[in-house]
C-alpha positions as a Python dict, from the first residue, in 0.01 Angstrom:
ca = {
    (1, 'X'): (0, 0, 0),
    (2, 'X'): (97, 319, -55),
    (3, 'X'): (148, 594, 136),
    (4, 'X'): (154, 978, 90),
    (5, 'X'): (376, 1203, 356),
    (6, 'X'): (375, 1575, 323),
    (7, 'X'): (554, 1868, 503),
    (8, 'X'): (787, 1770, 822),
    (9, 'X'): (711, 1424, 737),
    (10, 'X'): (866, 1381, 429),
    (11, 'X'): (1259, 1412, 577),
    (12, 'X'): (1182, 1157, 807),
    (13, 'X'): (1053, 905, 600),
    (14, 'X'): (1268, 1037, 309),
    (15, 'X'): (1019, 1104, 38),
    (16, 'X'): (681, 1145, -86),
    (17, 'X'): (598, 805, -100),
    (18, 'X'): (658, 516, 90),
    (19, 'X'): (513, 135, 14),
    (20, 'X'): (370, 0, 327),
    (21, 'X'): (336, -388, 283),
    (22, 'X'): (7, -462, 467),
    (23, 'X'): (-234, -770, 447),
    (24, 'X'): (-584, -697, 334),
    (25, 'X'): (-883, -566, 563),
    (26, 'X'): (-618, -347, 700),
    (27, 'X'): (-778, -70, 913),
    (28, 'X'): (-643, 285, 936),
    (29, 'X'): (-534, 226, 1330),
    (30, 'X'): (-326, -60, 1202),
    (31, 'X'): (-153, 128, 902),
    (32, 'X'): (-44, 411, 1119),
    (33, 'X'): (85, 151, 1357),
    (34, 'X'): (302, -14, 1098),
    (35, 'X'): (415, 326, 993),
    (36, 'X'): (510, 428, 1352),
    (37, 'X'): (688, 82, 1376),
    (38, 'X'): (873, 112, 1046),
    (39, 'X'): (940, 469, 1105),
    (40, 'X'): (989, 528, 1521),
    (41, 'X'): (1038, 912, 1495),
    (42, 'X'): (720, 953, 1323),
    (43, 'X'): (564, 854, 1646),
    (44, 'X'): (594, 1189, 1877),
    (45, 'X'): (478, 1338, 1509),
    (46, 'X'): (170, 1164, 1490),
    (47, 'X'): (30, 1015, 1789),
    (48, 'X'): (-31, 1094, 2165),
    (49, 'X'): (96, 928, 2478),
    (50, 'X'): (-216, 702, 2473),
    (51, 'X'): (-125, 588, 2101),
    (52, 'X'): (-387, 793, 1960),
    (53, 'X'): (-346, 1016, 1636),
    (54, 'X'): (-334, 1393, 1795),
    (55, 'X'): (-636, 1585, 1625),
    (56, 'X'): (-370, 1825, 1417),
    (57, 'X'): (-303, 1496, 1247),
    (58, 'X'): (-413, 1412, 940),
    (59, 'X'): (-461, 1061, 794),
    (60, 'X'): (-698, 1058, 474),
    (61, 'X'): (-831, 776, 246),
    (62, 'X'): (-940, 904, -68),
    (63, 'X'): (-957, 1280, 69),
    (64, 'X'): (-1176, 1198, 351),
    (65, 'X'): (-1006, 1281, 696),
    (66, 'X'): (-1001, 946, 909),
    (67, 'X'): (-1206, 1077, 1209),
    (68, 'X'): (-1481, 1148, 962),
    (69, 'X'): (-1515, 805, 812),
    (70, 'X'): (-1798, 555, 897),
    (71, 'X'): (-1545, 366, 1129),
    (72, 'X'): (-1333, 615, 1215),
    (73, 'X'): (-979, 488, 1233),
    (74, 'X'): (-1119, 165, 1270),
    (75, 'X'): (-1253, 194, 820),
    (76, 'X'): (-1105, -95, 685),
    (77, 'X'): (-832, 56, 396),
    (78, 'X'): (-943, -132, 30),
    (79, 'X'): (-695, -180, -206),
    (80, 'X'): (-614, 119, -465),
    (81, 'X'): (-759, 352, -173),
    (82, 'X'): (-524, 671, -157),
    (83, 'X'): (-355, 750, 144),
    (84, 'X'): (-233, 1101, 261),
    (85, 'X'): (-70, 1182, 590),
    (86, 'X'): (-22, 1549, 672),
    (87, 'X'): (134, 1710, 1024),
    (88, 'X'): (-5, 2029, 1178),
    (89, 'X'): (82, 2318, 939),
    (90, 'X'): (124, 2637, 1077),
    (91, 'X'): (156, 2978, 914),
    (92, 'X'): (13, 3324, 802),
}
């Protein structure tokens, strides 16, 4: 599966895209826990002590932002969905 990182992300995980091998019925929860695993210093980026995302966090599947899915972070990921990870973004 692949993955799209954008902003502060992308030096850590150095690039745009990453492929994330996952098994099917994936659900987003478990993606951004393979991430985190793959990539350690993405977790103080994207999730709280309690191993939730922090709600400046962006995870979307086909342009719709995680918490706003049927499931939640618990929407099963189909194959060919896209994936897009943003940080908090900050300016004027």
């Amino acid at each position: 599966m692949q993955v799209n990182f954008y902003a502060t992300l992308r030096p850590i995980v150095g690039g745009r895209t990453v492929e994330f091998h996952v098994g099917e019925h994936v659900t987003v929860k478990q993606l951004v826990d393979v991430i985190v695993e793959r990539f350690p210093r993405l977790r103080k980026e994207l999730l709280n002590e309690d191993g939730n995302l922090y709600p400046h966090v962006h995870v979307f599947i086909n342009g719709r932002d995680a918490p706003y899915l049927p499931n939640g972070v618990e929407t099963v990921i189909k194959p060919g969905d896209t994936v897009d990870i943003f940080p908090a973004v900050a300016g004027g």
